[in-house]
Short mmCIF file of C-alpha atoms in Angstrom, two decimals:
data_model
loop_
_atom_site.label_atom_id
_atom_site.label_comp_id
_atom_site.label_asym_id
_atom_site.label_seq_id
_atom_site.Cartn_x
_atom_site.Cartn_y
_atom_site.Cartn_z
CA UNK B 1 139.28 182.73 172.75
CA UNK B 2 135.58 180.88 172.97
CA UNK B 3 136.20 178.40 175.78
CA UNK B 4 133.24 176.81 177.93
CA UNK B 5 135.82 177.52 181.44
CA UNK B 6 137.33 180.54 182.75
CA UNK B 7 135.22 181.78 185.74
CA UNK B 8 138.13 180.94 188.03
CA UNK B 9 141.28 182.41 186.26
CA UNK B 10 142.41 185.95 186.76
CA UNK B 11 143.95 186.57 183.62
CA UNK B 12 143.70 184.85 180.28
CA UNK B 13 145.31 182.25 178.64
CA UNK B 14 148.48 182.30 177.20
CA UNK B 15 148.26 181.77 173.55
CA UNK B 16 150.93 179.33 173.28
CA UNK B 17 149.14 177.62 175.87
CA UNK B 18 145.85 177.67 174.19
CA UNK B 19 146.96 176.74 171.13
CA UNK B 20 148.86 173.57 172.19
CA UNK B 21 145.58 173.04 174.24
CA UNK B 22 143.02 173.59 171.72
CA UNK B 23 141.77 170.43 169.20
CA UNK B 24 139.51 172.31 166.79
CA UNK B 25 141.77 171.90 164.11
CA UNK B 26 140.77 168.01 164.58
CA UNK B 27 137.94 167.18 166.13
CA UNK B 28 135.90 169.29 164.28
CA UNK B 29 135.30 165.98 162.30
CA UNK B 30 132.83 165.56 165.48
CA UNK B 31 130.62 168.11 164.02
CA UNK B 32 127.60 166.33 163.14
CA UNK B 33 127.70 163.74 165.67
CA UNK B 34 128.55 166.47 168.68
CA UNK B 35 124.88 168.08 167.51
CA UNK B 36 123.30 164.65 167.41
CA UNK B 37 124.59 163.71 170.74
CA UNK B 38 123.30 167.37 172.16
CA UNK B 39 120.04 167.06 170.10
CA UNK B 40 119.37 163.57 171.94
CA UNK B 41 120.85 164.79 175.96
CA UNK B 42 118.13 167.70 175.54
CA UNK B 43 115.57 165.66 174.74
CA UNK B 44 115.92 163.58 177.64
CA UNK B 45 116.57 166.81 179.78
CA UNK B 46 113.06 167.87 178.89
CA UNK B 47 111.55 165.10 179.41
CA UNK B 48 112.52 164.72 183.35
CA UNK B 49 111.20 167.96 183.55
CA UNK B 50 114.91 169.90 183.59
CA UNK B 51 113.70 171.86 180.47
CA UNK B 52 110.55 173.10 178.80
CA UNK B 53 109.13 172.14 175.94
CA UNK B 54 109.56 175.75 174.65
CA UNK B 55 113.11 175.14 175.56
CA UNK B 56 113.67 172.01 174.28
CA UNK B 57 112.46 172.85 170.64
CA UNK B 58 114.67 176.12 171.19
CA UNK B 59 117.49 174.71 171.27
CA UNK B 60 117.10 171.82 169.41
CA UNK B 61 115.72 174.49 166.58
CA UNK B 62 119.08 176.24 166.83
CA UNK B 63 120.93 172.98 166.66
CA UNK B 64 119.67 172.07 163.76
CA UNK B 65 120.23 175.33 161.75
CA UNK B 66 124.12 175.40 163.18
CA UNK B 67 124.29 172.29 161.16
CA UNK B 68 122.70 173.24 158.29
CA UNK B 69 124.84 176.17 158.07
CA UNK B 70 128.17 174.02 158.61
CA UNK B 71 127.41 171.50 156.01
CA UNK B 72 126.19 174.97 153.21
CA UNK B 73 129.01 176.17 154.37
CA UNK B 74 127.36 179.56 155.52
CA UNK B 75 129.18 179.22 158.35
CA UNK B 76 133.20 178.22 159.22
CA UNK B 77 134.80 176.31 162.31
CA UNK B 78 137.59 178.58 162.81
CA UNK B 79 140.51 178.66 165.40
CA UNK B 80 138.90 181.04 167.40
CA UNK B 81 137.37 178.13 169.19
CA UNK B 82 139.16 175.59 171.61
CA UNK B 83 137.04 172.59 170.86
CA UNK B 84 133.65 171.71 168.13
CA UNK B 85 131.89 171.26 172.10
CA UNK B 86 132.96 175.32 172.57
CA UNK B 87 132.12 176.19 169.07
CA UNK B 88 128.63 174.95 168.80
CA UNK B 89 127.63 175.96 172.23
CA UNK B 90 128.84 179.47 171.44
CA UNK B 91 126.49 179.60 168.37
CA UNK B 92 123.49 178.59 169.26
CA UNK B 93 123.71 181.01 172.52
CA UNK B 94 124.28 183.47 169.81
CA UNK B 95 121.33 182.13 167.97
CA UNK B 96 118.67 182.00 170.43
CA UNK B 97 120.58 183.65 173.42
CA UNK B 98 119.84 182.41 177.79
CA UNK B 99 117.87 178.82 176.46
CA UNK B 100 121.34 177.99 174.75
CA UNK B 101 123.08 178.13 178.12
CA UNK B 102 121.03 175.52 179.57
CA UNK B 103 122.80 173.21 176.64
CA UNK B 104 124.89 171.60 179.20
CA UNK B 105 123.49 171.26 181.88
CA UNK B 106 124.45 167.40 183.34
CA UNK B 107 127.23 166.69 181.55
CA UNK B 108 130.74 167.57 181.27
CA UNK B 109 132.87 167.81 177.90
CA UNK B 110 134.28 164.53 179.59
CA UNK B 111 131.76 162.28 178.42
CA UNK B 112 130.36 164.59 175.63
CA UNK B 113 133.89 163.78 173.76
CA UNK B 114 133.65 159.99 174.73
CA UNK B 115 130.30 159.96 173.13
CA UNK B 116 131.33 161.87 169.92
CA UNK B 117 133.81 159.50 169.63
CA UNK B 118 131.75 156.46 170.04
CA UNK B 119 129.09 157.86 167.71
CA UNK B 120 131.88 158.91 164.85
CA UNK B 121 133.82 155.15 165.44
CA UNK B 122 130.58 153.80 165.07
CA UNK B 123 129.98 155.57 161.65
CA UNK B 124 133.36 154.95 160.05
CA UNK B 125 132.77 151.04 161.15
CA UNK B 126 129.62 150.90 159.24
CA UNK B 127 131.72 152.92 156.48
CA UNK B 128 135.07 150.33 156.65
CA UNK B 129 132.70 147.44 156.61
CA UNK B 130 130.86 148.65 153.49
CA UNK B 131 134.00 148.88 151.43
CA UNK B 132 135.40 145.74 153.01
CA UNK B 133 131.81 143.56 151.42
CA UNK B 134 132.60 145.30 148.15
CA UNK B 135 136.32 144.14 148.23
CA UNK B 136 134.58 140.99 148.97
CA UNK B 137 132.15 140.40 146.12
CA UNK B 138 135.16 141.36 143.76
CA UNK B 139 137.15 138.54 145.35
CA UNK B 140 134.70 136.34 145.24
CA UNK B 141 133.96 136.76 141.38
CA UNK B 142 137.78 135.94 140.81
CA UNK B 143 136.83 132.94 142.07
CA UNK B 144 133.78 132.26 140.25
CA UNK B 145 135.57 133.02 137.01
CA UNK B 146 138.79 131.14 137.78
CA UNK B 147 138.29 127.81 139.02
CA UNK B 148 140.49 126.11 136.05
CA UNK B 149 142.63 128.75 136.44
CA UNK B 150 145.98 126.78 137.27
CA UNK B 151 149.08 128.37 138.90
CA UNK B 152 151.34 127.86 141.31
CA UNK B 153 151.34 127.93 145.21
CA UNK B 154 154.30 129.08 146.73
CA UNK B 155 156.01 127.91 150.24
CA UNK B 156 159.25 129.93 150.73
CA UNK B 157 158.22 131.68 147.86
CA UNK B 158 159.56 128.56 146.06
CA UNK B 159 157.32 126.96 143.60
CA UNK B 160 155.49 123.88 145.68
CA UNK B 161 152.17 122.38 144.08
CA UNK B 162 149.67 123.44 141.76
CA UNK B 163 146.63 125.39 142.97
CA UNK B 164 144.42 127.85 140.68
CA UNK B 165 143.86 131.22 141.24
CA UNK B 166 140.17 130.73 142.65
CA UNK B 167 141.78 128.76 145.60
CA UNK B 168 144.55 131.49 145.80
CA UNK B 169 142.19 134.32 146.34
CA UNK B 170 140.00 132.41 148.46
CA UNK B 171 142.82 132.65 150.88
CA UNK B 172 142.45 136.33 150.61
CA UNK B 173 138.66 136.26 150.98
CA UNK B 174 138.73 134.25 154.31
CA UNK B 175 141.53 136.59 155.31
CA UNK B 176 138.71 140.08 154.77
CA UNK B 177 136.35 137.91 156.07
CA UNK B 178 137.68 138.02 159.55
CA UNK B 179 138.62 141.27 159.52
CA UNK B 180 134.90 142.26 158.64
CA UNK B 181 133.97 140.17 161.79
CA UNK B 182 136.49 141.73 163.70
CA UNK B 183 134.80 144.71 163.01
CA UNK B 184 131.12 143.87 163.43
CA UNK B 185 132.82 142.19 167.16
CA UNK B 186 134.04 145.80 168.00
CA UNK B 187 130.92 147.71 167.09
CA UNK B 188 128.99 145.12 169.73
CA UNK B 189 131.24 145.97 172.28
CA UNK B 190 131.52 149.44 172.09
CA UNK B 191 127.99 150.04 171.25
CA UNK B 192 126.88 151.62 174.83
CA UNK B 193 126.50 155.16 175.75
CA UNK B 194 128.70 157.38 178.24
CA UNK B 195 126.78 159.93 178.41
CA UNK B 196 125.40 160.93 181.51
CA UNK B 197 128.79 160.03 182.96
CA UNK B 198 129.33 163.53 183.60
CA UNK B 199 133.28 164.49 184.26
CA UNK B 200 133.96 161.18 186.45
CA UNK B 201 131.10 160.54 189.00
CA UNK B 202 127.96 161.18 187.31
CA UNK B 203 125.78 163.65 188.04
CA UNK B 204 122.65 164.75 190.87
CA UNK B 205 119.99 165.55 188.04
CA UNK B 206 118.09 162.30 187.47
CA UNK B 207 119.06 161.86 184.27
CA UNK B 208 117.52 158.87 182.01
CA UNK B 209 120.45 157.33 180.43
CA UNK B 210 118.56 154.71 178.93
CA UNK B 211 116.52 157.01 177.39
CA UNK B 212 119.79 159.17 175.69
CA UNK B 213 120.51 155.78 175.04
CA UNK B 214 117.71 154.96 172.93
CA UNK B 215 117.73 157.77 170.65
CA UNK B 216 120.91 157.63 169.61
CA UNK B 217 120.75 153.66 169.32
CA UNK B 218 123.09 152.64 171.29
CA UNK B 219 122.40 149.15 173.40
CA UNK B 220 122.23 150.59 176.44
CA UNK B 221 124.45 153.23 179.16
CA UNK B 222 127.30 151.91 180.58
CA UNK B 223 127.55 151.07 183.50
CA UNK B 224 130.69 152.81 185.19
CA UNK B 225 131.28 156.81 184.92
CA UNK B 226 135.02 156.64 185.81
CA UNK B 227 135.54 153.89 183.00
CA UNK B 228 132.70 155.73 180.64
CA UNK B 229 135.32 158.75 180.68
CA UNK B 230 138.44 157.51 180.32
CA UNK B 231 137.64 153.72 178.10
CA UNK B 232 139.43 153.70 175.02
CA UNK B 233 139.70 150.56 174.44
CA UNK B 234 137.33 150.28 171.95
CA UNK B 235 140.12 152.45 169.70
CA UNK B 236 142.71 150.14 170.18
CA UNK B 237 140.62 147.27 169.14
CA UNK B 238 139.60 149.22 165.96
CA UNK B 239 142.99 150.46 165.39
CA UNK B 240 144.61 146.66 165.81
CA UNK B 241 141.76 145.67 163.58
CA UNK B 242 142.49 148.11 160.80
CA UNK B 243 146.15 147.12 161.28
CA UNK B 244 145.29 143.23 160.39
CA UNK B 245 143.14 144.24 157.54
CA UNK B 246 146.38 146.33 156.30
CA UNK B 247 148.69 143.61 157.00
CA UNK B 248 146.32 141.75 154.71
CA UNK B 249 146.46 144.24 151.58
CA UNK B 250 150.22 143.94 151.94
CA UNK B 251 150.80 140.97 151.73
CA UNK B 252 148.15 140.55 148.25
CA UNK B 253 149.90 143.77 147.45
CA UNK B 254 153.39 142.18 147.55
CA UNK B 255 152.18 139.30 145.40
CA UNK B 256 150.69 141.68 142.87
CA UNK B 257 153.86 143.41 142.79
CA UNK B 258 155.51 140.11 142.02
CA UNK B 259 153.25 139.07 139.72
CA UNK B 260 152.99 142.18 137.69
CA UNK B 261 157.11 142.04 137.13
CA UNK B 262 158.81 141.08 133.92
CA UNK B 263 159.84 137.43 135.29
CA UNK B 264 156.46 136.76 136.30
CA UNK B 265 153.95 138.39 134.03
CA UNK B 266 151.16 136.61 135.79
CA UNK B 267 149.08 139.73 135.79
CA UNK B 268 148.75 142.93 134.37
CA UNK B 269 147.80 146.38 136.08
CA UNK B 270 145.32 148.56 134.35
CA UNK B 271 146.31 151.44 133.23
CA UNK B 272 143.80 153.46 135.76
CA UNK B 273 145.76 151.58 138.60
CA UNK B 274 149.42 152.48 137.14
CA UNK B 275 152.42 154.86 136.76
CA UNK B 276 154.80 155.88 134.46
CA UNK B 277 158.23 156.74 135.12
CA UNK B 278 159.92 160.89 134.55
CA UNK B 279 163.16 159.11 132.62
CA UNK B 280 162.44 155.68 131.59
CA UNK B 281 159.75 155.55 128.61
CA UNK B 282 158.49 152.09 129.15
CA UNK B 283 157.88 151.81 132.26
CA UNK B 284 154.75 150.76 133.83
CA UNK B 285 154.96 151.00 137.78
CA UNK B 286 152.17 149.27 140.56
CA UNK B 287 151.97 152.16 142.56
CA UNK B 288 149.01 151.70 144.32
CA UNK B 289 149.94 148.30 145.20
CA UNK B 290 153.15 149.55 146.41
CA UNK B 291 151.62 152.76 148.17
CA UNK B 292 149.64 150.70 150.32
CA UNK B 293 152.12 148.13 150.86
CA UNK B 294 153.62 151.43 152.54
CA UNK B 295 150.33 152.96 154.09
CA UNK B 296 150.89 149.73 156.59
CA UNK B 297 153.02 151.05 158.47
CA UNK B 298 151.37 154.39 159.06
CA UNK B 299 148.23 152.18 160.68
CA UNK B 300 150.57 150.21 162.61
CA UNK B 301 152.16 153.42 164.46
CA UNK B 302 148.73 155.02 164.86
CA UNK B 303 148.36 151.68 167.12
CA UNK B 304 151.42 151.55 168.52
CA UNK B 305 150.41 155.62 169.64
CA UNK B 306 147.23 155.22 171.28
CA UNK B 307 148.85 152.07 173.31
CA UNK B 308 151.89 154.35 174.36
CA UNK B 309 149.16 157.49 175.25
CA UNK B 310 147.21 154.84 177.16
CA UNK B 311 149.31 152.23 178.75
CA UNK B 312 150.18 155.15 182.04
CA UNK B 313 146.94 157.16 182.35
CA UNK B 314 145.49 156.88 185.82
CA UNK B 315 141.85 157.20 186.12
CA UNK B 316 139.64 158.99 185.20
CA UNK B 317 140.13 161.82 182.66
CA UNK B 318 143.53 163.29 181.55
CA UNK B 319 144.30 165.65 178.36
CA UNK B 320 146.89 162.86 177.38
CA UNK B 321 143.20 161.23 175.86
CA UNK B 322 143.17 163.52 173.23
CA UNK B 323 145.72 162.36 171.55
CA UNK B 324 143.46 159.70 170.42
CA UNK B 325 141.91 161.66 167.42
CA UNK B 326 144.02 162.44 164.75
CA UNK B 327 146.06 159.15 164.64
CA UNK B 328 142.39 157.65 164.79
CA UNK B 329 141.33 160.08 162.37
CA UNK B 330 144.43 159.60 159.93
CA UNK B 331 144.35 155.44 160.30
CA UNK B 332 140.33 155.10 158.85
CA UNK B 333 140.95 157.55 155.98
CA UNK B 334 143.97 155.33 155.52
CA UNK B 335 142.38 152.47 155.42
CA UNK B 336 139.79 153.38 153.58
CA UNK B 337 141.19 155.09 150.91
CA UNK B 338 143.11 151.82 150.47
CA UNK B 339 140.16 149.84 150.50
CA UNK B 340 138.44 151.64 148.01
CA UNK B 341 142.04 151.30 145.66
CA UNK B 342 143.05 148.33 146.02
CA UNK B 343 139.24 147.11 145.28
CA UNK B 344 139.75 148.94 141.86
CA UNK B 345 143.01 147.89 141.19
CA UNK B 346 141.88 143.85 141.35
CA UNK B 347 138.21 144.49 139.86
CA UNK B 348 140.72 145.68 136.55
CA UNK B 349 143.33 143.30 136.50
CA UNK B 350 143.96 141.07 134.32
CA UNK B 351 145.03 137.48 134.75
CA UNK B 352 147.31 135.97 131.85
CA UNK B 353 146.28 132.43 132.57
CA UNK B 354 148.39 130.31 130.29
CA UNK B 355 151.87 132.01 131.59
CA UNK B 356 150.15 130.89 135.08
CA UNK B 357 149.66 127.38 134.19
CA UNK B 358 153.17 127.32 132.14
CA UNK B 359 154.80 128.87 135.34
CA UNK B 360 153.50 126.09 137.24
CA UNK B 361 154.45 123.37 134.95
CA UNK B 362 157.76 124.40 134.77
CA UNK B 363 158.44 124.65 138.23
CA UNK B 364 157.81 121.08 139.10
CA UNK B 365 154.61 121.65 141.15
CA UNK B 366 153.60 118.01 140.18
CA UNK B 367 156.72 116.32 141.23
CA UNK B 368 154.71 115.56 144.71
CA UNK B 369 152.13 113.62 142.15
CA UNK B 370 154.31 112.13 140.65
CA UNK B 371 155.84 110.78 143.96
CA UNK B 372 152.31 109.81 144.86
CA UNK B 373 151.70 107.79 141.55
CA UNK B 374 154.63 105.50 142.64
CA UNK B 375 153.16 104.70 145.96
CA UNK B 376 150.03 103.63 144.32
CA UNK B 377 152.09 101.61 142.55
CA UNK B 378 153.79 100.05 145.18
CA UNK B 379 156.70 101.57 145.92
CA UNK B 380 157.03 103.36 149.33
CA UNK B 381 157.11 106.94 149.99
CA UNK B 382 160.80 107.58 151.04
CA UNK B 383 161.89 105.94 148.23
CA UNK B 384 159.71 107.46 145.76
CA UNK B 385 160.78 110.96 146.86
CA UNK B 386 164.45 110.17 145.85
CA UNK B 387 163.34 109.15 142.58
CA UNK B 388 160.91 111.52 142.16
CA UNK B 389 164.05 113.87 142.89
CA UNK B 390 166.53 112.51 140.20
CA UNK B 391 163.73 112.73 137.75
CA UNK B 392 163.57 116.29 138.46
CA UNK B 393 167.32 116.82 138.87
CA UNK B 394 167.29 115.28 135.19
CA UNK B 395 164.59 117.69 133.96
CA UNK B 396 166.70 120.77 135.40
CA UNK B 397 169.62 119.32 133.38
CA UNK B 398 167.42 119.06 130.24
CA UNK B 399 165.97 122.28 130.71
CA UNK B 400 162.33 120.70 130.45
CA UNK B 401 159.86 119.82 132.54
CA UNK B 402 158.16 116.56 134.40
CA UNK B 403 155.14 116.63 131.34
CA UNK B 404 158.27 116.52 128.52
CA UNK B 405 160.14 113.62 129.68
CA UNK B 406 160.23 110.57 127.75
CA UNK B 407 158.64 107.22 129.17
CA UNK B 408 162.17 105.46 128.54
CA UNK B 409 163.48 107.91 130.44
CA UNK B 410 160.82 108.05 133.05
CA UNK B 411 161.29 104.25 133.22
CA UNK B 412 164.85 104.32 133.25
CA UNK B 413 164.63 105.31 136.63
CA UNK B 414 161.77 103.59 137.89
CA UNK B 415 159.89 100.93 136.21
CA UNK B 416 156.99 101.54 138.39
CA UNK B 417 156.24 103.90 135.73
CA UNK B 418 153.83 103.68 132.91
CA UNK B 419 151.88 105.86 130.36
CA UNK B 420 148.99 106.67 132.84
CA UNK B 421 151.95 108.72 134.49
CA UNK B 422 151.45 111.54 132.26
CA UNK B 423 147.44 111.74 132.91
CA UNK B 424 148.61 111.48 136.87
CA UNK B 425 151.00 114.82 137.00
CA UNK B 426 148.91 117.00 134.87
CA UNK B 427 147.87 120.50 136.38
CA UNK B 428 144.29 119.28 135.40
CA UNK B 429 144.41 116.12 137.50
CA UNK B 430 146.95 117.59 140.09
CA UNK B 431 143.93 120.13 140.98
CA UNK B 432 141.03 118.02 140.24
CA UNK B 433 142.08 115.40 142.90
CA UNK B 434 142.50 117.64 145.57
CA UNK B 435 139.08 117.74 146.91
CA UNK B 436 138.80 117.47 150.86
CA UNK B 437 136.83 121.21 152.05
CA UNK B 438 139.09 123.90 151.49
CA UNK B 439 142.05 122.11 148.85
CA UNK B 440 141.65 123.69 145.48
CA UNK B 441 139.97 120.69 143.29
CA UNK B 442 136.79 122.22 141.59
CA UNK B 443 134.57 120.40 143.73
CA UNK B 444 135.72 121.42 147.14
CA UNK B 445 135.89 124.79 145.40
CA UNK B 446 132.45 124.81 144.14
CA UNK B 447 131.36 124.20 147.84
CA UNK B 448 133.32 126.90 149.24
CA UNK B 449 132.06 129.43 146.46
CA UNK B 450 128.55 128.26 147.66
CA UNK B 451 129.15 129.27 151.19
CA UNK B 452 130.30 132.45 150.37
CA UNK B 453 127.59 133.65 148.12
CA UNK B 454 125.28 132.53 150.97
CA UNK B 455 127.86 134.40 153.40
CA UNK B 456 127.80 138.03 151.40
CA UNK B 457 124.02 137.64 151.23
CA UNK B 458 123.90 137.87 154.88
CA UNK B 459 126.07 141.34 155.41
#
């Protein structure tokens, strides 16, 4: 058993113990940042005069080659360590022997895991973000290319007024884009360095925080040891975060999923982004819509975990905070791995734009036009609604739509109506009119789209 304690037991652990005790089989993720983090503590150690030079590039010497050697693959993290803090100290004292004891001197494992976890959050946010923009940019070419793309918009999932799919995904792209601000929020408030910290109450070397700080670009230390330790809030925003941007595949998951079906047929899956089915020949499945319509859930209880873990911890440092890691862990590949999916699955759809149009058509998505031609003609609004209702009652019994009715009949019920009625309900006009910021006529669209490009060029 390498561990970096022992000097006051009598007898060795037991192994049940250690093994419930020991995280190597997770945060050896840490790897690369648990070297970077050491890499940038000694050089501050030698430069208040705690270490030599000749030390200094020692060890950082031996740092560097442990890494090297992990990423080859020369050498393996294996169980035989309790922690990656146990398993890299152990190797570079094997490396370059007494100068690799002095690794840890002021600091405790305390805030050299609340680092490593800063420093690896801080990586997959950059990561998340990335794949978030490219989500983006695909969204926002759906737009470009579909801005007399009519269909309808739904309320109750009930066919309500015409829209086109440009407007419908823009709902989606303001949707990512605060999620990507949620994230670039969290990385500003997290970005400050705990080490230095020590277990709880610092530490008597005069160590320069500022300066660890610095190299390892962080904003600055912070500015409480006890919190430093035992913060994780930072998690619990990310993990709430990741949960929203989930929530928000879903729910464009669940409307692929309905538009992909054989009532719909709105859209079609590539194959690269389908299934087939063992017994059923012609079946063509959305699994990956439906997979991380699922994957939700599994971000949602990695939230739901850390807040449990957290909500009766007194301060400062208790085991229970290692619990944080592989829910964390699990939740970014998650996400990620959906990102990166889903992207693919959109970028290779394709739209069938006339059963879109006819869908909306024949679901009276104009009938609220057509109520709004009649008070332009005089008539008020109450009382265009209930005829605007037995003209569609009518249509339901005809088994047509608003567009195919006759102007007898039109005027049979209203002689408010004339032949400019047709012009006044099509999807065409329907859309067109709509033109305050953010409705779905081309104009107001055009703006939008506009903002956006200048919007990804910033990120």
């Amino acid at each position: 058993m390498a561990q970096l304690w022992g000097g006051r037991f009598t007898k060795e652990t037991d192994q049940l113990v250690y093994n419930f005790n020991a995280s190597i089989g997770f945060d050896q993720k840490f790897y690369r940042q648990d070297i970077e983090g050491s890499i940038a503590h000694v050089t501050m150690l030698e430069s208040i005069g705690v270490l030599s030079a000749a030390e200094r590039d020692q060890i950082v010497g031996g740092l560097n080659s442990i890494l090297s050697d992990i990423e080859s693959g020369t050498i393996e993290i294996t169980s035989e360590y309790e922690d990656i803090h146990s398993f890299v100290e152990a190797n570079l004292i094997d490396r370059i022997g007494d100068a690799g004891k002095k690794l840890h001197t002021g600091r405790s494992r305390n805030d050299q895991v609340a680092l490593d976890m800063k420093l690896y959050t801080r990586d997959e946010i950059t990561s998340l973000k990335e794949l978030l923009k490219d989500l983006m940019e695909n969204l926002h070419q759906i737009m470009k290319d579909n801005l007399d793309t009519f269909m309808p918009g739904f309320t109750h999932l009930q066919k309500a007024q015409p829209v086109t799919l440009a407007h419908h995904a823009g709902a989606y792209m303001e949707m990512f884009k605060r999620d990507y601000s949620r994230l670039t929020d969290i990385y500003e408030r997290m970005n400050y360095c705990p080490l230095g910290s020590g277990a709880l109450a610092g530490t008597t070397y005069p160590l320069d925080r500022k300066m660890t700080a610095d190299l390892l670009d962080f904003y600055g230390p912070t500015l409480n040891s006890m919190d430093s330790v035992s913060d994780r809030d930072y998690i619990i925003e990310l993990l709430s975060a990741l949960s929203t941007v989930m929530m928000h595949l879903s729910r464009f998951s669940e409307e692929i999923i309905i538009w992909n079906s054989n009532e719909y047929q709105f859209v079609s899956i590539d194959d690269g982004f389908s299934t087939g089915s063992s017994i059923m020949p012609q079946k063509k499945n959305p699994d990956i819509a439906e997979l991380v319509r699922g994957k939700t859930g599994r971000v949602y209880a990695a939230l739901n975990s850390i807040l449990t873990t957290m909500k009766g911890i007194p301060l400062a440092y208790n085991k229970d905070m290692q619990e944080d890691k592989e829910y964390t862990f699990d939740a970014i590949d998650t996400v990620k791995g959906c990102l990166s999916l889903f992207t693919g699955m959109i970028k290779t759809m394709t739209f069938h734009k006339d059963r879109m149009e006819n869908s909306a058509k024949n679901g009276f998505t104009n009938a609220t036009d057509a109520a709004d031609y009649l008070v332009n003609h005089g008539v008020p609004f109450r009382d265009a609604h209930g005829i605007v209702g037995q003209l569609v009652l009518l249509c339901i019994e005809k088994g047509i739509s608003l567009d195919e009715l006759s102007l007898e009949e039109y005027q049979e019920i209203s002689p408010a109506f004339a032949e400019d009625i047709y012009d006044a309900i099509s999807m065409k006009t329907c859309v067109e009119k709509r033109n305050t910021i953010g409705a779905p006529g081309q104009d107001a669209m055009k703006k939008v789209i506009k903002i956006n490009e200048a919007y990804l060029k910033e990120l």
